[in-house]
mmCIF file of C-alpha atoms in Angstrom:
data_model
loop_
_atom_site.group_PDB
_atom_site.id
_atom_site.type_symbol
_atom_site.label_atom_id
_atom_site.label_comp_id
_atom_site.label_asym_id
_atom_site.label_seq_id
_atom_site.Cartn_x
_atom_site.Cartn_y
_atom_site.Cartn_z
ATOM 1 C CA UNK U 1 192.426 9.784 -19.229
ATOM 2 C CA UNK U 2 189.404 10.249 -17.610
ATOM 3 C CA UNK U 3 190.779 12.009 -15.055
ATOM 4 C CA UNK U 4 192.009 14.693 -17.455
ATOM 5 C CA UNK U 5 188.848 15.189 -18.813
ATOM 6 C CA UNK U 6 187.136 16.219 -15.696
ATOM 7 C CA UNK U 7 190.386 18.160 -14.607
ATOM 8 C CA UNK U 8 189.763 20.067 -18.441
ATOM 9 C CA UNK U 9 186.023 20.505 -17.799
ATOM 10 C CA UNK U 10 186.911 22.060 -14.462
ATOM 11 C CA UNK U 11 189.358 24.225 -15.462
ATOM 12 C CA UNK U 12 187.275 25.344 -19.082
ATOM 13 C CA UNK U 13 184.266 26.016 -16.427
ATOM 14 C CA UNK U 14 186.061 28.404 -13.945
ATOM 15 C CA UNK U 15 187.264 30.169 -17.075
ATOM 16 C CA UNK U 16 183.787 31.104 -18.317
ATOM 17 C CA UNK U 17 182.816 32.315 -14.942
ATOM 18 C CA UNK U 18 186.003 34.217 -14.889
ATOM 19 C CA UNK U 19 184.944 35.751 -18.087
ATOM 20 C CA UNK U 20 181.727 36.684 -17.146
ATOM 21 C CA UNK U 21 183.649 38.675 -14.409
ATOM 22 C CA UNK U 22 185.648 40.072 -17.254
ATOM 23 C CA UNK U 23 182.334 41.865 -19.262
ATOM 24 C CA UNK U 24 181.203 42.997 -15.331
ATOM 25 C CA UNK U 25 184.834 44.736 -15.140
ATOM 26 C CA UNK U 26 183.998 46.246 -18.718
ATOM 27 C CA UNK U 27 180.874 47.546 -17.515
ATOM 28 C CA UNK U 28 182.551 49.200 -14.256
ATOM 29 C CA UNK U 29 185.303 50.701 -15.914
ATOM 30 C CA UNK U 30 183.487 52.138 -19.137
ATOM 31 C CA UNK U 31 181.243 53.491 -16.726
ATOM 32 C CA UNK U 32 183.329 54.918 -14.138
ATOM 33 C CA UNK U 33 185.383 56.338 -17.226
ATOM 34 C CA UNK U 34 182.577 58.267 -18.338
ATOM 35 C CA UNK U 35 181.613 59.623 -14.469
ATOM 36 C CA UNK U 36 184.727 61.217 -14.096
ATOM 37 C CA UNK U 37 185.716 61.986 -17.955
ATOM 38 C CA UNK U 38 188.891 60.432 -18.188
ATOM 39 C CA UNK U 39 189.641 56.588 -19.467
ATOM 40 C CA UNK U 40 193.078 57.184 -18.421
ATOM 41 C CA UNK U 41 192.624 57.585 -14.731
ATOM 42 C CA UNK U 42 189.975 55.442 -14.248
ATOM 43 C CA UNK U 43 192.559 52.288 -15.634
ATOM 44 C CA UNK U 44 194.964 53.611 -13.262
ATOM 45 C CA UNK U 45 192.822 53.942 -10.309
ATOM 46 C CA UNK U 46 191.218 50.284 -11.222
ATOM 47 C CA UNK U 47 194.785 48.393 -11.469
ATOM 48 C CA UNK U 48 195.968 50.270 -8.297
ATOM 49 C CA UNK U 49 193.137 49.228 -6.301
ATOM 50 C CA UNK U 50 193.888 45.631 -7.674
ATOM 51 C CA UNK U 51 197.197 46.151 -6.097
ATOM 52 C CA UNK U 52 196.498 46.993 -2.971
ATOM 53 C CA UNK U 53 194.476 43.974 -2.752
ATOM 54 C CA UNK U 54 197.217 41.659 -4.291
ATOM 55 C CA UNK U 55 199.684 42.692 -1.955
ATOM 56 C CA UNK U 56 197.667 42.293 1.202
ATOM 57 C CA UNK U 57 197.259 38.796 0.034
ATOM 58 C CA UNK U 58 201.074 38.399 -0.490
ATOM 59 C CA UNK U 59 201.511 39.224 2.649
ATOM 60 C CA UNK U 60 199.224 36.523 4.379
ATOM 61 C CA UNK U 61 200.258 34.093 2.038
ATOM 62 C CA UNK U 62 203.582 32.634 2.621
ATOM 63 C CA UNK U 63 203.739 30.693 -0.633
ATOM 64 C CA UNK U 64 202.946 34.057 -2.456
ATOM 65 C CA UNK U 65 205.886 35.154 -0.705
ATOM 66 C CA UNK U 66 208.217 32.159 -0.942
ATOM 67 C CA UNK U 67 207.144 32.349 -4.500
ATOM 68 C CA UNK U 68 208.805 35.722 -5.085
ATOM 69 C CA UNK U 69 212.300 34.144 -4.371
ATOM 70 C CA UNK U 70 211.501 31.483 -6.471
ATOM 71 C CA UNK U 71 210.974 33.642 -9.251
ATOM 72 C CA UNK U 72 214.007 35.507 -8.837
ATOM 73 C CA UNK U 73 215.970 31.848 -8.776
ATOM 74 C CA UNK U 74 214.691 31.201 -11.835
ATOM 75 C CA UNK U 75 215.512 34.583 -14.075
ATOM 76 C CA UNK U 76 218.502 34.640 -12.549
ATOM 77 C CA UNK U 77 219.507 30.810 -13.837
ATOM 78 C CA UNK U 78 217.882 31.520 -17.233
ATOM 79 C CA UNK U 79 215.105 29.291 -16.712
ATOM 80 C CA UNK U 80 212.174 32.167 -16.968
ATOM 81 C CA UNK U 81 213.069 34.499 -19.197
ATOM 82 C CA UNK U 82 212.723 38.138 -18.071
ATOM 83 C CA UNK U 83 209.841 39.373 -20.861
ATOM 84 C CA UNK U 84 207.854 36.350 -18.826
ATOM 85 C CA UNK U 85 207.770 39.290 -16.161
ATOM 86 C CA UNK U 86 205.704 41.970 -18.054
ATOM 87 C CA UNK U 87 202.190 39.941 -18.652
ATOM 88 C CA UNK U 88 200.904 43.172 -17.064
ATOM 89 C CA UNK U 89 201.396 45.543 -19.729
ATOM 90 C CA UNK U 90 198.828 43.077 -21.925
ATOM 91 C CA UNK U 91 196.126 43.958 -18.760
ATOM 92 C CA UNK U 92 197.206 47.188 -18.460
ATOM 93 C CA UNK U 93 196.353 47.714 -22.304
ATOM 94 C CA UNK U 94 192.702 45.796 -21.730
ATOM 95 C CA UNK U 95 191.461 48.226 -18.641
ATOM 96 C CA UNK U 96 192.484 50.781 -20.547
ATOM 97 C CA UNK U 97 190.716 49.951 -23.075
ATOM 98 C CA UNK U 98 187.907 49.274 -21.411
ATOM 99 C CA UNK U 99 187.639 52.792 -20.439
ATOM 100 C CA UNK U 100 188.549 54.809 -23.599
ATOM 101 C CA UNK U 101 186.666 52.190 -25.779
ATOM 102 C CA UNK U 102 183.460 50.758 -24.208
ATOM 103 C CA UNK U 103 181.550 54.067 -23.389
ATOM 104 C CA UNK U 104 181.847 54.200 -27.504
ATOM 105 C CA UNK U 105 180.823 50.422 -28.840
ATOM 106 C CA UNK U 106 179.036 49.320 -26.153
ATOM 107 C CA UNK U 107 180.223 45.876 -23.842
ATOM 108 C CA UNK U 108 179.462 43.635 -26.542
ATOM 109 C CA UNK U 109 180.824 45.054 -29.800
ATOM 110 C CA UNK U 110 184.149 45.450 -27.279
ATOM 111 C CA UNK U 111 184.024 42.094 -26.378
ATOM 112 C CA UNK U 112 183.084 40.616 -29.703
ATOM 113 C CA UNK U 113 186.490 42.127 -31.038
ATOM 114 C CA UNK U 114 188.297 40.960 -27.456
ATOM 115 C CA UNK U 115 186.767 37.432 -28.849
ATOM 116 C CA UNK U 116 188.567 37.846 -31.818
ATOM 117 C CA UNK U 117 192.168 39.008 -31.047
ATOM 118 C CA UNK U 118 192.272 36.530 -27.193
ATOM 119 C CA UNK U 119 191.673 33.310 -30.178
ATOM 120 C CA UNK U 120 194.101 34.283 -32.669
ATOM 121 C CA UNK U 121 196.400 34.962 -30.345
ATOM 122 C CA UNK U 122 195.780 31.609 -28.650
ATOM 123 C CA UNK U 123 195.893 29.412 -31.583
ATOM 124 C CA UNK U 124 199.505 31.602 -32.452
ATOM 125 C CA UNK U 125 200.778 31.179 -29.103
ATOM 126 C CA UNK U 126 199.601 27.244 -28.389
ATOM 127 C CA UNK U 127 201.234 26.388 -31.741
ATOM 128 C CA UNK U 128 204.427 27.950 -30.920
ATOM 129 C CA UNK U 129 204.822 26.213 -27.680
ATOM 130 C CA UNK U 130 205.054 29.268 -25.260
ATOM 131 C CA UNK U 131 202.767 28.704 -23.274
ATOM 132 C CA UNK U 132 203.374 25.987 -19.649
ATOM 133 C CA UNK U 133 201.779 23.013 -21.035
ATOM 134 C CA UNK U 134 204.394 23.351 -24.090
ATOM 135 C CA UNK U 135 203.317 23.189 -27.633
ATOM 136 C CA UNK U 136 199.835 22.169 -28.673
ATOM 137 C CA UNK U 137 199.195 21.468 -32.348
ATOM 138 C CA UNK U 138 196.272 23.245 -34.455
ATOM 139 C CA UNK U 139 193.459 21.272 -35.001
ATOM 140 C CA UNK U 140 190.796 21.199 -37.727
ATOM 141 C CA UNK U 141 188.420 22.808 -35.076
ATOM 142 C CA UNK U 142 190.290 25.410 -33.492
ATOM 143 C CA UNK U 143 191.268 26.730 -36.819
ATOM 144 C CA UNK U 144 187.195 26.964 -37.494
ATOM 145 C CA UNK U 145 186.559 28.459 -34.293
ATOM 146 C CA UNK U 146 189.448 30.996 -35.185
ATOM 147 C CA UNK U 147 187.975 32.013 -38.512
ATOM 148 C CA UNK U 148 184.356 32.245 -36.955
ATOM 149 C CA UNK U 149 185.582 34.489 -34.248
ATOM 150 C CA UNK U 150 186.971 36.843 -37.109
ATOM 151 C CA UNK U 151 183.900 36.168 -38.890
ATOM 152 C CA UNK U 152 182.265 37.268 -36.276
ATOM 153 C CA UNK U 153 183.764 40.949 -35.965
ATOM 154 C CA UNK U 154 183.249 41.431 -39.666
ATOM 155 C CA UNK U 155 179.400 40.375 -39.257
ATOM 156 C CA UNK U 156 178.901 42.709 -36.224
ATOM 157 C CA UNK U 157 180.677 45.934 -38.157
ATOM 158 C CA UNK U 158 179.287 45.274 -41.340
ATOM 159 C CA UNK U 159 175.539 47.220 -40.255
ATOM 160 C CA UNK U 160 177.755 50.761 -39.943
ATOM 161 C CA UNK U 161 179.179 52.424 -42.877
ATOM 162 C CA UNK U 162 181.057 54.345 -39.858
ATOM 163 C CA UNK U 163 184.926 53.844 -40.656
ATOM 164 C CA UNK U 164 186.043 55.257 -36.928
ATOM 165 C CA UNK U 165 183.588 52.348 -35.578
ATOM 166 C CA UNK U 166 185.218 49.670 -37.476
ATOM 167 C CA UNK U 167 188.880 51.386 -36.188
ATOM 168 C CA UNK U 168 187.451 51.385 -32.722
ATOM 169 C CA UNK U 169 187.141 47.441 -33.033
ATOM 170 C CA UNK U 170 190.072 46.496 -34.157
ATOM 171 C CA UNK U 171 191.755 48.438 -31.251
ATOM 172 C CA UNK U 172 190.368 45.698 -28.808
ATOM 173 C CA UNK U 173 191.503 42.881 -31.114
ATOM 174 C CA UNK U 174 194.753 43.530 -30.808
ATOM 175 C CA UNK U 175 194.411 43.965 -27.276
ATOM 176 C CA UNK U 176 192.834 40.516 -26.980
ATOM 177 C CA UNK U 177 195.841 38.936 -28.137
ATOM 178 C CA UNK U 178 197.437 41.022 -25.879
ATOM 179 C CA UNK U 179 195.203 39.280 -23.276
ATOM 180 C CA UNK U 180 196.026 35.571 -24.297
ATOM 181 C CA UNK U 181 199.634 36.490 -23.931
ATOM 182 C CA UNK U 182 199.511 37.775 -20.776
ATOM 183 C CA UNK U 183 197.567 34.256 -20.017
ATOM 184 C CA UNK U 184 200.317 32.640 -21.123
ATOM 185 C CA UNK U 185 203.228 34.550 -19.213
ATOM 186 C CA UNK U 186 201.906 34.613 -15.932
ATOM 187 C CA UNK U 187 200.927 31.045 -16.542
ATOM 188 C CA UNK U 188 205.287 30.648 -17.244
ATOM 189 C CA UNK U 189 205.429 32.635 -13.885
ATOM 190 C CA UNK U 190 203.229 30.917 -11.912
ATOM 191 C CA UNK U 191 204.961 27.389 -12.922
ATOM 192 C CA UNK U 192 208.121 28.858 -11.454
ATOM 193 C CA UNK U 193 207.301 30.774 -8.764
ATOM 194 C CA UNK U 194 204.873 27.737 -7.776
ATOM 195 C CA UNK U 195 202.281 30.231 -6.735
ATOM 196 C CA UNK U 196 199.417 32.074 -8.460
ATOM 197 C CA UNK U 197 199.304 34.632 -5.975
ATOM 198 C CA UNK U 198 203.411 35.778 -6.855
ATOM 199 C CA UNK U 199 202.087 35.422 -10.601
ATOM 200 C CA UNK U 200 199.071 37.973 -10.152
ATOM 201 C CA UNK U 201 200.944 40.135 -8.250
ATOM 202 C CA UNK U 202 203.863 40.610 -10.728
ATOM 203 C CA UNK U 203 201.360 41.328 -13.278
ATOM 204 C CA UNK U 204 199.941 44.109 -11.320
ATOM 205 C CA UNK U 205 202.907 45.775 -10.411
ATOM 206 C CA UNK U 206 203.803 46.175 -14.064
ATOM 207 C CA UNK U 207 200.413 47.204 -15.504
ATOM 208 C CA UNK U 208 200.163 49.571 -12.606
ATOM 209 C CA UNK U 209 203.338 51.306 -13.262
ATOM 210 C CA UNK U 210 202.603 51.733 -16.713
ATOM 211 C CA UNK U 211 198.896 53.061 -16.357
ATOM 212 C CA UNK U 212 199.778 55.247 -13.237
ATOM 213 C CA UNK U 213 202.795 57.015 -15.775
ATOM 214 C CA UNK U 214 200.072 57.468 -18.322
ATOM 215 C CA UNK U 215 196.974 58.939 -15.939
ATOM 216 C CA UNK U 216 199.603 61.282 -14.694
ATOM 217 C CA UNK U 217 201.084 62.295 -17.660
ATOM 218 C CA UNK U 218 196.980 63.013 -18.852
ATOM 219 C CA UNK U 219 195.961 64.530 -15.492
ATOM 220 C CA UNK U 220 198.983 66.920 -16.232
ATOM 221 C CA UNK U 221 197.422 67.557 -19.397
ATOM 222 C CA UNK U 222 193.931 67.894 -18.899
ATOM 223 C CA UNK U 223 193.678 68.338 -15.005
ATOM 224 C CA UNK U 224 192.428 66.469 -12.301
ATOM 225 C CA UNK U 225 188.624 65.276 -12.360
ATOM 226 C CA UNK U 226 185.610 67.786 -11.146
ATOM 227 C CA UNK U 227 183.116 64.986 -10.251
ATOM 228 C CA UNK U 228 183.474 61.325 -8.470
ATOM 229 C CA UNK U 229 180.938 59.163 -8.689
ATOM 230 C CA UNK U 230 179.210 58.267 -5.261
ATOM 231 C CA UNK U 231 178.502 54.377 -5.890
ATOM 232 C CA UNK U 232 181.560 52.250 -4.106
ATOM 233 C CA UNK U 233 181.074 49.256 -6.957
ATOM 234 C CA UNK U 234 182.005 51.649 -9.593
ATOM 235 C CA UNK U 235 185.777 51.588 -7.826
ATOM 236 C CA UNK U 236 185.574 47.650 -7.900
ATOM 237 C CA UNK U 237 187.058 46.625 -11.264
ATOM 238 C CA UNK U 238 190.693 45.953 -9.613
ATOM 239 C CA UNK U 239 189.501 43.774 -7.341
ATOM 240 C CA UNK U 240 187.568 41.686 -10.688
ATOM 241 C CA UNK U 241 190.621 41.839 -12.118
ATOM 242 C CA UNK U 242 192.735 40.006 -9.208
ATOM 243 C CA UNK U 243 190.350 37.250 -10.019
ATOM 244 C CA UNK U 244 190.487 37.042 -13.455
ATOM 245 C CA UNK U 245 193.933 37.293 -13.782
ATOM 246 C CA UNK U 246 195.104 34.492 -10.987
ATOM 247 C CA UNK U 247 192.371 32.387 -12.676
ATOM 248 C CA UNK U 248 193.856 32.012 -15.700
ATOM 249 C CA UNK U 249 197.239 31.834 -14.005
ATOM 250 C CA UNK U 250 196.070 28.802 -12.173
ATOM 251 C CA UNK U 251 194.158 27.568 -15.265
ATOM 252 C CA UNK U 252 196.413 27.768 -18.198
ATOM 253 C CA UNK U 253 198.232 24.708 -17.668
ATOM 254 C CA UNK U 254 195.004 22.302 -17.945
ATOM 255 C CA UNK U 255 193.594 23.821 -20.585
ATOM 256 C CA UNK U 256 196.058 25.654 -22.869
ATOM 257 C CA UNK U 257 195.931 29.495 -23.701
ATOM 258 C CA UNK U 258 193.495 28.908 -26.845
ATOM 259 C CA UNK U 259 190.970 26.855 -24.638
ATOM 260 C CA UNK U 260 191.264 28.995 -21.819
ATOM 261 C CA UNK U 261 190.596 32.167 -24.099
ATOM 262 C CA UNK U 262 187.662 30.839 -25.681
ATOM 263 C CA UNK U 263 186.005 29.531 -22.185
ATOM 264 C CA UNK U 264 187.007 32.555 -21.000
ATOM 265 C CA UNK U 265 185.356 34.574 -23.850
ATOM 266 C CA UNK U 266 181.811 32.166 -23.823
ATOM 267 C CA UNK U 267 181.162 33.769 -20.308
ATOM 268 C CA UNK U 268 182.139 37.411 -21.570
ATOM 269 C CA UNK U 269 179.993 36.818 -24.521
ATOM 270 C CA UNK U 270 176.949 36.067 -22.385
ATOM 271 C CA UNK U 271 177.245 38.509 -19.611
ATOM 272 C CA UNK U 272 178.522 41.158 -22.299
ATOM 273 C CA UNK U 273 174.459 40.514 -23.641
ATOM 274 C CA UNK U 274 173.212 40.803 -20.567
ATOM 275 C CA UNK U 275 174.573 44.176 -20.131
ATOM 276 C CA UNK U 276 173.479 45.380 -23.226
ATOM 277 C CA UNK U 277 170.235 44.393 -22.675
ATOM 278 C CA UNK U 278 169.895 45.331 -18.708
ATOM 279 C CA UNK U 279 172.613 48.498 -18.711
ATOM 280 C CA UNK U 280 174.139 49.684 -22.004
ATOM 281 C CA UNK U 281 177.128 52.107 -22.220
ATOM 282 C CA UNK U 282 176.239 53.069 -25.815
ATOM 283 C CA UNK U 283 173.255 51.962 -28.348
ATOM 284 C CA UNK U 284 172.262 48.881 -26.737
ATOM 285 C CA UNK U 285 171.367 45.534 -28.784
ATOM 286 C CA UNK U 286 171.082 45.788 -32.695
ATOM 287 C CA UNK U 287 170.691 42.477 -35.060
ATOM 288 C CA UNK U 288 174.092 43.046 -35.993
ATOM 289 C CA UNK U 289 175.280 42.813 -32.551
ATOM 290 C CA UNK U 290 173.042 39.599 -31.730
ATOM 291 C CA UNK U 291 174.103 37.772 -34.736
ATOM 292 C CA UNK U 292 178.118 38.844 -34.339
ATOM 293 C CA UNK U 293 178.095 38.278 -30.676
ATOM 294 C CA UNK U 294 176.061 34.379 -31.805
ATOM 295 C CA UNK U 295 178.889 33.667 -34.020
ATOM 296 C CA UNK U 296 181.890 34.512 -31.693
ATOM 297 C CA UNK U 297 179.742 32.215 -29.251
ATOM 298 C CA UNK U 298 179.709 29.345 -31.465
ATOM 299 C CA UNK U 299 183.311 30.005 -32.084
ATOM 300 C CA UNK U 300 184.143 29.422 -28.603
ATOM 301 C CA UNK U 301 182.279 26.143 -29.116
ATOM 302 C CA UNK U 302 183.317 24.979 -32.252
ATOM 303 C CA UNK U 303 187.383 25.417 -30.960
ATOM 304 C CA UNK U 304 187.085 23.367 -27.858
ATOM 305 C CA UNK U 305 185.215 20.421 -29.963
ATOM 306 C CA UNK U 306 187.980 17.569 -29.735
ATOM 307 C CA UNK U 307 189.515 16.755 -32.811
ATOM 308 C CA UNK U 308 193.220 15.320 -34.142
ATOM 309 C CA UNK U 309 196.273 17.783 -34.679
ATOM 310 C CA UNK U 310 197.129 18.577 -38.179
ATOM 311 C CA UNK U 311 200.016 16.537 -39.877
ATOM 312 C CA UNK U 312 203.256 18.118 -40.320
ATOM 313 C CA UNK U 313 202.652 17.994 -43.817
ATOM 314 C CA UNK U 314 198.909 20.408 -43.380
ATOM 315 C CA UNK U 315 198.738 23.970 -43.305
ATOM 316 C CA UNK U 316 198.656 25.028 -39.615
#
């Protein structure tokens, strides 16, 4: 038992540092986004370059590629079901968020409603049993942390009478439970394909395919970009992403996709301040903000408090 603990505090920490890698990637994208005017290409252009860097591990790693047979084995006998295979379209649909969205609300109002959607989605997807580490039961405490993580959007839209703001939000909700599946699905691939390097690099095939047909349907549209910004980090948010995503792969198993989403979220919370504060994308801090992005925090916290599983005969 105590063993699992420490192997649950481990795994809950390297989430939260993944997620303050997450709010960084935010911060890149929305502002590489606005350099070159188009939130479109800038997704594409940061999932490719996650690619590229994927594969060239694949390559060295000869579990990442034993693990693509593997993985084939197992959708072709039925035991991982094909939809297991598209986790990327839920990243594809956060970077390209990122860019179309954060310039707008700022890091933290985005990740406040990430908060929201990557805990529902959690608590849904932990009580249905998809996840690796089977079903897990609502508890008294995630259900809290749930509500104050809705709470917590309502609190932090509330200050702005502006109805396309409060639209704007719930756009990255839904993405965030978008986000905790895709937790959970490459966490199914990585269990059969015994590797989290075949797991993240499924995931970025898809979400590249799908972003790459959507920058070039809008670069047919609108044309190609005029300007490119100079600074090489502002090209870095694939590479943040490679990490991210074959952290939770790796980590979804220990902790369960509502745990890992909320340790996850605690570090986007904080660094998501920290950019606000040090370099905002749109208005910067407001009490509103502080207070909402407080609350989602202490969601985080109040969810991964221990506490029994509700009886059959509770509402879940």
């Amino acid at each position: 038992m105590a063993r699992s603990k420490y192997q649950l505090a481990a795994a809950l920490t390297g989430s939260g540092l993944a997620g303050m890698l997450v709010a960084l990637q935010s911060r890149i994208n929305g502002g590489f986004a606005q350099e070159i005017g188009s939130g479109y290409l800038s997704a594409a252009i940061s999932f490719g370059g996650g690619l590229v860097l994927i594969g060239l591990v694949l390559v060295c790693s000869r579990r990442g590629r034993t693990g693509l047979g593997k993985m084939r084995r197992e959708v072709s006998a039925g035991r991982l079901p094909v939809w297991a295979l598209f986790g990327g379209i839920g990243g594809a649909a956060f970077v390209l968020t990122q860019g179309l969205i954060t310039p707008l609300t700022g890091v933290a109002l985005f990740t406040v409603g990430i908060v929201a959607g990557q805990v529902s989605g959690g608590l849904l997807m932990d009580r249905l049993g998809l996840g690796p580490g089977g079903r897990i039961n609502a508890t008294p405490t995630r259900l809290a942390g749930t509500a104050l993580a809705i709470v917590a959007v309502i609190v932090t839209v509330a200050a702005s009478l502006d109805a396309d703001l409060v639209l704007l939000v719930l756009v990255p909700v839904v993405v965030g439970a978008g986000m905790a599946a895709q937790s959970m699905v490459n966490g199914l691939v990585r269990a059969a394909a015994e590797s989290a390097v075949t797991a993240t690099f499924m995931n970025f095939v898809v979400g590249t395919a799908v972003l790459g047909t959507v920058a070039l349907v809008s670069v047919l549209i609108n044309g190609w970009p005029t300007s490119w910004p100079p600074e090489l980090w502002m090209y870095s948010g694939g590479v943040i992403g490679v990490i991210f995503i074959a952290v939770a792969a790796m980590l979804v198993r220990q902790a369960g996709v509502l745990l890992l989403s909320m340790s996850n979220v605690a570090g986007q919370l904080i660094a998501a301040m920290l950019f606000e504060i040090g370099f905002p994308l749109a208005g910067g801090l407001t009490p509103a903000l502080v207070v909402g992005t407080t609350i989602a925090f202490v969601a985080v916290i109040v969810a991964a408090l221990p506490s029994k599983p509700l009886g059959r005969g509770e509402a879940i």
